[in-house]
Amino acid sequence: MAAHYLDHAASTPPHPAVVAAMTEVIESSFANPSGAHRMAREANRRLDAARAAVAGAFGWTPGNIVFTSGGTEADNLAVNASLALAARRGTPDPLAICSAVEHHAVLEPVEHSGGAFIAARSDGTVSLDHLEELLVDADRSGRMVGIVSVMAANNETGVVQPVAEVARVVRRLAPQAILHTDAVQYAAWEDTRDLAATVDLMSVSAHKFGGPKGAGFLAVADSVDLPAAQLGGGQERDRRGGTQNVSGIIGLASAAEVTVADRAGNNVRVGALRDRLERGIVDGVPDVHVTGATARRLPNISHLCLAGVESEALLFLLEKDDVMASAASSCASGAQQASHVLAAMGVPSELARGSVRLSLGPASTDADVDAAVEAVVAAVNRIRRRG
Ligand code: PLP
């Protein structure tokens, strides 16, 4: 029986056009793009074309794009390079601030730097009042804010953050601060051009929208003279040393083009599938809490908390029915970790223990939704009867 893949927020199947484009480059354009000979110049030409395509797809110009090994590197680079830039400008101990619901790729570098966290509201959006308080307190205590990072959409709940409002608060109270957004989930489903005009830095990762793993970028506004966090051969205009992953970048560009062309249609179609999925489960079993239900959400994610259910038992039974899903977030070992996102939203821990994230993609079908509803309802009833 074919698997029903409802874990697109974790990673997506590569689009056939991406596989074809990457295969062709791996076979025919393997030279080092930094070299001087004809074959190297050809690889570099392809890199330039991919850079222009990626920039155009997401609302930036080619010079803004710093290719990275994916979202985690782009997020780390954003935080660490912004703090380094503030220090270079003479700020002794710049402060990093991010929302309490960020992905670990932002959360951990901010934590490591001794940063501060913006509280979330119960619907999963950031508290603008708390952001304001943090910025005023920093100013009063004479601490300059180096970076504020608020994700465009959350990877667990799909909740979309009010980045434009965040920007207004940051520009008013900490005009020197760099504003970063992690658009890793958002870019697959929403037009990023407004974001690009609003923030200074934006992270994107190819494998969330039909591209390969290990390829992504940090977009850097012209006004930010970003220092390199990784030194080497001066690639990416001295902002990220290391030979570029040419085939991965070609795959990223190909995925970006397909995604942007089909995004509006996919948004409507997949949104309807997600709503049907959610309704089926809510109508099928009692005591289901839809996380972030009152906030604006990405169209492809349904995050549910099920009273009296353990996530791991639920995922085990779903897999037996060929439904692939995930819980809050998983660490490299695959084990479930308690969700800092649900904790920040004030979801009681007994309820958070029974969380499941069902995430769809452009290739999802009615059959996937039917199978998932049936499997979740059966599994929840079985677990609750046992309990
Ligand atoms: N940021 C968000 C919001 C994500 O969902 C992810 C991946 O799950 C990342 C960052 C990390 O991206 P990558 O897997 O490319 O390192």
Coordinates of N, CA, C and O in Angstrom, one line a residue, residues 29-150:
S29 N 28.0 19.8 -15.4 CA 28.6 21.1 -15.0 C 29.2 21.0 -13.6 O 28.8 21.7 -12.7
F30 N 30.2 20.1 -13.5 CA 30.7 19.7 -12.2 C 31.9 20.6 -11.8 O 32.5 20.5 -10.7
A31 N 32.4 21.4 -12.7 CA 33.6 22.2 -12.4 C 33.4 23.2 -11.2 O 32.2 23.5 -10.9
N32 N 34.5 23.6 -10.6 CA 34.4 24.5 -9.5 C 34.0 25.9 -10.0 O 34.8 26.5 -10.8
P33 N 32.9 26.5 -9.6 CA 32.5 27.8 -10.2 C 33.5 29.0 -9.9 O 33.3 30.0 -10.5
S34 N 34.4 28.8 -9.0 CA 35.4 29.8 -8.7 C 36.6 29.7 -9.6 O 37.5 30.6 -9.5
G35 N 36.7 28.7 -10.4 CA 37.8 28.5 -11.3 C 37.9 29.5 -12.5 O 36.9 30.3 -12.7
A36 N 39.0 29.4 -13.3 CA 39.2 30.4 -14.3 C 38.9 29.9 -15.7 O 38.6 30.6 -16.6
H37 N 38.9 28.5 -15.9 CA 38.8 28.0 -17.2 C 37.3 28.0 -17.7 O 36.4 28.3 -16.9
R38 N 37.2 27.5 -18.9 CA 35.9 27.6 -19.6 C 34.8 26.8 -18.8 O 33.7 27.3 -18.7
M39 N 35.1 25.6 -18.4 CA 34.1 24.8 -17.7 C 33.7 25.4 -16.3 O 32.6 25.4 -15.9
A40 N 34.7 26.0 -15.7 CA 34.4 26.7 -14.4 C 33.6 27.9 -14.7 O 32.6 28.2 -13.9
R41 N 33.9 28.6 -15.8 CA 33.1 29.8 -16.1 C 31.6 29.4 -16.4 O 30.7 30.1 -16.0
E42 N 31.5 28.2 -17.0 CA 30.1 27.7 -17.3 C 29.4 27.4 -16.0 O 28.2 27.8 -15.9
A43 N 30.0 26.8 -15.0 CA 29.4 26.5 -13.7 C 29.0 27.8 -13.1 O 27.9 27.9 -12.5
N44 N 29.9 28.8 -13.2 CA 29.6 30.1 -12.5 C 28.5 30.8 -13.2 O 27.7 31.4 -12.5
R45 N 28.4 30.6 -14.5 CA 27.3 31.2 -15.3 C 25.9 30.6 -14.8 O 25.0 31.3 -14.6
R46 N 26.0 29.3 -14.6 CA 24.7 28.7 -14.1 C 24.4 29.1 -12.7 O 23.2 29.3 -12.3
L47 N 25.4 29.3 -11.9 CA 25.2 29.8 -10.5 C 24.6 31.2 -10.6 O 23.6 31.5 -9.8
D48 N 25.1 32.1 -11.4 CA 24.5 33.4 -11.6 C 23.1 33.4 -12.0 O 22.2 34.1 -11.5
A49 N 22.8 32.5 -13.0 CA 21.4 32.4 -13.5 C 20.5 31.9 -12.3 O 19.3 32.4 -12.2
A50 N 20.9 30.9 -11.5 CA 20.1 30.4 -10.4 C 19.9 31.5 -9.4 O 18.8 31.7 -8.8
R51 N 21.0 32.3 -9.2 CA 20.9 33.4 -8.2 C 19.8 34.4 -8.6 O 19.0 34.9 -7.8
A52 N 19.8 34.7 -9.9 CA 18.8 35.7 -10.4 C 17.4 35.1 -10.3 O 16.5 35.8 -10.0
A53 N 17.3 33.8 -10.6 CA 15.9 33.2 -10.5 C 15.4 33.2 -9.1 O 14.3 33.5 -8.9
V54 N 16.3 32.8 -8.2 CA 15.9 32.7 -6.8 C 15.5 34.1 -6.3 O 14.5 34.3 -5.6
A55 N 16.4 35.1 -6.6 CA 16.1 36.5 -6.1 C 14.7 36.9 -6.7 O 13.9 37.5 -5.9
G56 N 14.5 36.7 -8.0 CA 13.3 37.1 -8.6 C 12.1 36.5 -8.0 O 11.0 37.1 -7.7
A57 N 12.2 35.2 -7.7 CA 11.1 34.4 -7.1 C 10.7 34.9 -5.7 O 9.5 34.9 -5.4
F58 N 11.6 35.4 -5.0 CA 11.3 35.7 -3.6 C 11.3 37.2 -3.3 O 11.3 37.7 -2.1
G59 N 11.5 38.1 -4.3 CA 11.4 39.5 -4.1 C 12.7 40.2 -3.7 O 12.6 41.3 -3.2
W60 N 13.8 39.6 -4.1 CA 15.1 40.3 -3.8 C 15.9 40.5 -5.1 O 15.4 40.2 -6.1
T61 N 17.1 41.1 -5.0 CA 17.9 41.3 -6.2 C 19.1 40.3 -6.0 O 19.4 39.8 -4.9
P62 N 19.7 39.9 -7.1 CA 20.7 38.8 -7.1 C 21.8 39.1 -6.0 O 22.3 38.2 -5.3
G63 N 22.2 40.3 -5.9 CA 23.3 40.7 -4.9 C 22.9 40.5 -3.5 O 23.7 40.4 -2.6
N64 N 21.6 40.3 -3.2 CA 21.1 40.1 -1.9 C 21.2 38.7 -1.4 O 21.1 38.4 -0.2
I65 N 21.4 37.8 -2.4 CA 21.3 36.3 -2.0 C 22.6 35.7 -1.6 O 23.6 35.8 -2.4
V66 N 22.7 35.2 -0.4 CA 23.9 34.5 0.1 C 23.4 33.0 0.2 O 22.6 32.6 1.1
F67 N 23.9 32.2 -0.7 CA 23.6 30.7 -0.6 C 24.2 30.1 0.6 O 25.3 30.3 0.9
T68 N 23.4 29.2 1.2 CA 23.8 28.5 2.4 C 23.5 27.0 2.3 O 22.9 26.6 1.3
S69 N 23.8 26.3 3.3 CA 23.5 24.8 3.3 C 22.1 24.6 3.8 O 21.8 23.5 4.2
G70 N 21.2 25.6 3.8 CA 19.8 25.4 4.2 C 19.4 26.4 5.3 O 20.1 27.4 5.5
G71 N 18.2 26.1 5.9 CA 17.6 27.1 6.8 C 18.4 27.2 8.1 O 18.5 28.3 8.6
T72 N 19.0 26.1 8.6 CA 19.7 26.2 9.9 C 20.9 27.1 9.8 O 21.1 28.0 10.6
E73 N 21.6 27.0 8.7 CA 22.8 27.8 8.5 C 22.4 29.3 8.3 O 23.0 30.2 8.8
A74 N 21.4 29.5 7.5 CA 20.9 30.8 7.2 C 20.5 31.5 8.5 O 20.8 32.7 8.8
D75 N 19.8 30.8 9.4 CA 19.3 31.4 10.7 C 20.5 31.7 11.6 O 20.6 32.7 12.2
N76 N 21.4 30.7 11.7 CA 22.6 30.9 12.5 C 23.4 32.1 12.0 O 23.9 33.0 12.8
L77 N 23.6 32.2 10.7 CA 24.3 33.3 10.1 C 23.7 34.6 10.4 O 24.3 35.6 10.8
A78 N 22.3 34.6 10.3 CA 21.6 35.9 10.6 C 21.9 36.4 12.0 O 22.2 37.6 12.2
V79 N 21.8 35.5 13.0 CA 21.9 36.0 14.4 C 23.4 36.3 14.6 O 23.7 37.4 15.1
N80 N 24.3 35.4 14.3 CA 25.7 35.6 14.7 C 26.3 36.7 13.9 O 27.1 37.5 14.5
A81 N 26.0 36.9 12.6 CA 26.6 37.9 11.8 C 26.1 39.3 12.2 O 26.8 40.3 12.2
S82 N 24.8 39.3 12.6 CA 24.2 40.6 13.0 C 24.8 41.1 14.3 O 25.1 42.3 14.5
L83 N 25.1 40.1 15.2 CA 25.7 40.5 16.5 C 27.2 41.0 16.2 O 27.7 41.9 16.8
A84 N 27.8 40.3 15.3 CA 29.2 40.6 15.0 C 29.3 42.0 14.3 O 30.2 42.8 14.6
L85 N 28.3 42.3 13.5 CA 28.2 43.6 12.8 C 28.0 44.7 13.9 O 28.7 45.8 13.8
A86 N 27.1 44.5 14.8 CA 26.9 45.5 15.9 C 28.2 45.7 16.7 O 28.5 46.9 17.0
A87 N 28.9 44.6 17.0 CA 30.1 44.7 17.7 C 31.1 45.5 16.9 O 31.8 46.4 17.5
R88 N 31.2 45.2 15.6 CA 32.1 46.0 14.8 C 31.9 47.4 14.7 O 32.8 48.3 14.6
R89 N 30.6 47.8 14.9 CA 30.2 49.2 14.9 C 30.4 49.9 16.2 O 30.0 51.0 16.4
G90 N 30.9 49.1 17.2 CA 31.3 49.7 18.5 C 30.3 49.4 19.6 O 30.5 50.0 20.7
T91 N 29.3 48.6 19.3 CA 28.4 48.2 20.4 C 29.0 47.1 21.2 O 29.3 46.1 20.7
P92 N 29.3 47.4 22.5 CA 30.1 46.4 23.3 C 29.4 45.0 23.5 O 30.0 44.0 23.4
D93 N 28.1 45.0 23.8 CA 27.5 43.8 24.1 C 26.1 43.7 23.5 O 25.0 43.8 24.2
P94 N 26.0 43.6 22.2 CA 24.7 43.7 21.5 C 23.7 42.6 22.0 O 24.1 41.5 22.2
L95 N 22.5 43.0 22.0 CA 21.4 42.0 22.5 C 20.7 41.4 21.3 O 20.3 42.1 20.3
A96 N 20.5 40.1 21.3 CA 19.7 39.4 20.3 C 18.3 39.1 20.9 O 18.3 38.7 22.1
I97 N 17.3 39.4 20.2 CA 15.9 39.2 20.7 C 15.2 38.3 19.6 O 15.3 38.6 18.4
C98 N 14.5 37.3 20.0 CA 13.7 36.5 19.1 C 12.4 36.1 19.8 O 12.3 36.2 21.0
S99 N 11.4 35.6 19.0 CA 10.2 35.2 19.6 C 10.4 33.8 20.3 O 11.3 33.1 19.9
A100 N 9.6 33.5 21.3 CA 9.7 32.3 22.1 C 9.3 31.1 21.2 O 9.5 30.0 21.7
V101 N 8.7 31.3 20.1 CA 8.2 30.2 19.3 C 9.1 29.9 18.0 O 8.7 29.2 17.1
E102 N 10.3 30.5 18.0 CA 11.2 30.3 16.8 C 11.6 28.9 16.7 O 11.6 28.1 17.7
H103 N 12.0 28.5 15.5 CA 12.7 27.2 15.3 C 14.0 27.2 16.1 O 14.6 28.3 16.3
H104 N 14.5 26.0 16.5 CA 15.7 25.9 17.3 C 16.9 26.6 16.6 O 17.9 27.0 17.2
A105 N 16.8 26.7 15.2 CA 18.0 27.2 14.5 C 18.1 28.7 14.8 O 19.2 29.3 14.6
V106 N 17.1 29.4 15.2 CA 17.2 30.8 15.7 C 17.3 30.8 17.2 O 18.1 31.5 17.8
L107 N 16.4 30.0 17.8 CA 16.3 30.0 19.3 C 17.7 29.8 20.0 O 18.1 30.5 20.9
E108 N 18.4 28.8 19.5 CA 19.6 28.4 20.2 C 20.8 29.4 20.0 O 21.4 29.7 21.0
P109 N 21.0 30.0 18.8 CA 22.1 31.0 18.8 C 21.7 32.2 19.6 O 22.5 32.9 20.2
V110 N 20.4 32.6 19.7 CA 20.0 33.7 20.5 C 20.2 33.4 22.0 O 20.8 34.2 22.8
E111 N 19.8 32.2 22.4 CA 20.0 31.7 23.8 C 21.5 31.7 24.1 O 22.0 32.2 25.2
H112 N 22.3 31.2 23.2 CA 23.8 31.1 23.4 C 24.4 32.5 23.6 O 25.4 32.6 24.3
S113 N 23.8 33.5 22.9 CA 24.4 34.9 23.1 C 23.9 35.6 24.3 O 24.2 36.7 24.5
G114 N 23.0 34.9 25.1 CA 22.4 35.6 26.3 C 21.3 36.5 25.9 O 21.1 37.5 26.6
G115 N 20.5 36.1 24.9 CA 19.5 37.0 24.4 C 18.2 37.0 25.1 O 18.1 36.3 26.2
A116 N 17.2 37.6 24.6 CA 15.9 37.7 25.2 C 14.8 37.2 24.3 O 15.0 37.2 23.1
F117 N 13.7 36.8 24.9 CA 12.6 36.1 24.1 C 11.3 36.9 24.2 O 10.9 37.2 25.3
I118 N 10.7 37.1 23.1 CA 9.3 37.7 23.1 C 8.3 36.7 23.4 O 8.2 35.7 22.7
A119 N 7.4 37.0 24.3 CA 6.4 36.0 24.7 C 5.4 35.9 23.5 O 5.2 36.8 22.7
A120 N 4.8 34.7 23.5 CA 3.7 34.4 22.5 C 2.3 34.6 23.2 O 2.2 34.4 24.4
R121 N 1.3 34.9 22.4 CA 0.0 34.9 22.9 C -0.6 33.5 22.7 O 0.0 32.7 22.1
S122 N -1.8 33.3 23.3 CA -2.4 31.9 23.3 C -2.7 31.5 21.8 O -2.8 30.3 21.6
D123 N -2.9 32.4 20.9 CA -3.1 32.0 19.5 C -1.8 31.7 18.7 O -1.9 31.3 17.5
G124 N -0.7 31.8 19.4 CA 0.6 31.5 18.7 C 1.3 32.7 18.1 O 2.4 32.6 17.7
T125 N 0.6 33.9 18.1 CA 1.3 35.0 17.5 C 2.2 35.7 18.6 O 1.9 35.5 19.8
V126 N 3.1 36.5 18.2 CA 4.0 37.1 19.2 C 3.2 38.3 19.9 O 2.4 38.9 19.2
S127 N 3.6 38.6 21.1 CA 3.0 39.7 21.8 C 3.8 41.0 21.4 O 5.0 41.1 21.8
L128 N 3.1 41.8 20.7 CA 3.8 43.1 20.3 C 4.0 44.0 21.5 O 5.0 44.7 21.6
D129 N 3.2 43.9 22.5 CA 3.4 44.6 23.8 C 4.6 44.2 24.5 O 5.4 45.0 25.0
H130 N 4.9 42.9 24.5 CA 6.1 42.4 25.2 C 7.3 42.8 24.4 O 8.3 43.1 25.0
L131 N 7.2 42.7 23.0 CA 8.4 43.2 22.2 C 8.7 44.6 22.6 O 9.9 45.0 22.8
E132 N 7.7 45.4 22.6 CA 7.9 46.9 23.0 C 8.5 47.0 24.3 O 9.5 47.8 24.5
E133 N 8.1 46.2 25.3 CA 8.6 46.3 26.6 C 10.1 45.9 26.6 O 10.9 46.6 27.3
L134 N 10.5 44.8 25.9 CA 11.9 44.4 25.8 C 12.7 45.5 25.2 O 13.9 45.7 25.7
L135 N 12.2 46.1 24.2 CA 13.0 47.2 23.5 C 13.2 48.4 24.4 O 14.3 49.0 24.4
V136 N 12.1 48.8 25.1 CA 12.2 49.9 26.0 C 13.2 49.6 27.1 O 14.0 50.4 27.5
D137 N 13.1 48.4 27.7 CA 14.0 48.0 28.8 C 15.4 48.0 28.4 O 16.3 48.5 29.1
A138 N 15.7 47.5 27.1 CA 17.0 47.5 26.6 C 17.6 48.9 26.5 O 18.7 49.2 26.9
D139 N 16.7 49.8 26.0 CA 17.2 51.2 25.8 C 17.5 51.8 27.2 O 18.5 52.5 27.3
R140 N 16.6 51.6 28.1 CA 16.7 52.2 29.5 C 18.0 51.7 30.1 O 18.7 52.4 30.8
S141 N 18.3 50.4 29.9 CA 19.5 49.9 30.5 C 20.8 50.1 29.7 O 21.9 49.6 30.0
G142 N 20.6 50.8 28.6 CA 21.8 51.2 27.8 C 22.3 50.1 26.9 O 23.5 50.1 26.5
R143 N 21.5 49.0 26.8 CA 22.0 47.9 25.9 C 21.4 48.0 24.5 O 20.2 48.1 24.3
M144 N 22.3 48.0 23.5 CA 21.9 48.2 22.1 C 21.4 46.8 21.6 O 22.0 45.8 21.9
V145 N 20.3 46.9 20.9 CA 19.7 45.7 20.3 C 20.4 45.5 19.0 O 20.3 46.4 18.1
G146 N 21.0 44.3 18.8 CA 21.7 44.0 17.5 C 20.8 43.4 16.5 O 20.8 43.7 15.3
I147 N 19.9 42.5 16.9 CA 19.0 41.8 16.0 C 17.7 41.5 16.7 O 17.7 41.1 17.9
V148 N 16.6 41.6 15.9 CA 15.3 41.1 16.3 C 14.9 40.1 15.3 O 14.9 40.4 14.1
S149 N 14.6 38.8 15.7 CA 14.2 37.8 14.7 C 12.8 37.2 15.1 O 12.6 36.7 16.2
V150 N 11.9 37.4 14.1 CA 10.6 36.8 14.3 C 10.2 36.1 13.0 O 10.3 36.6 11.9

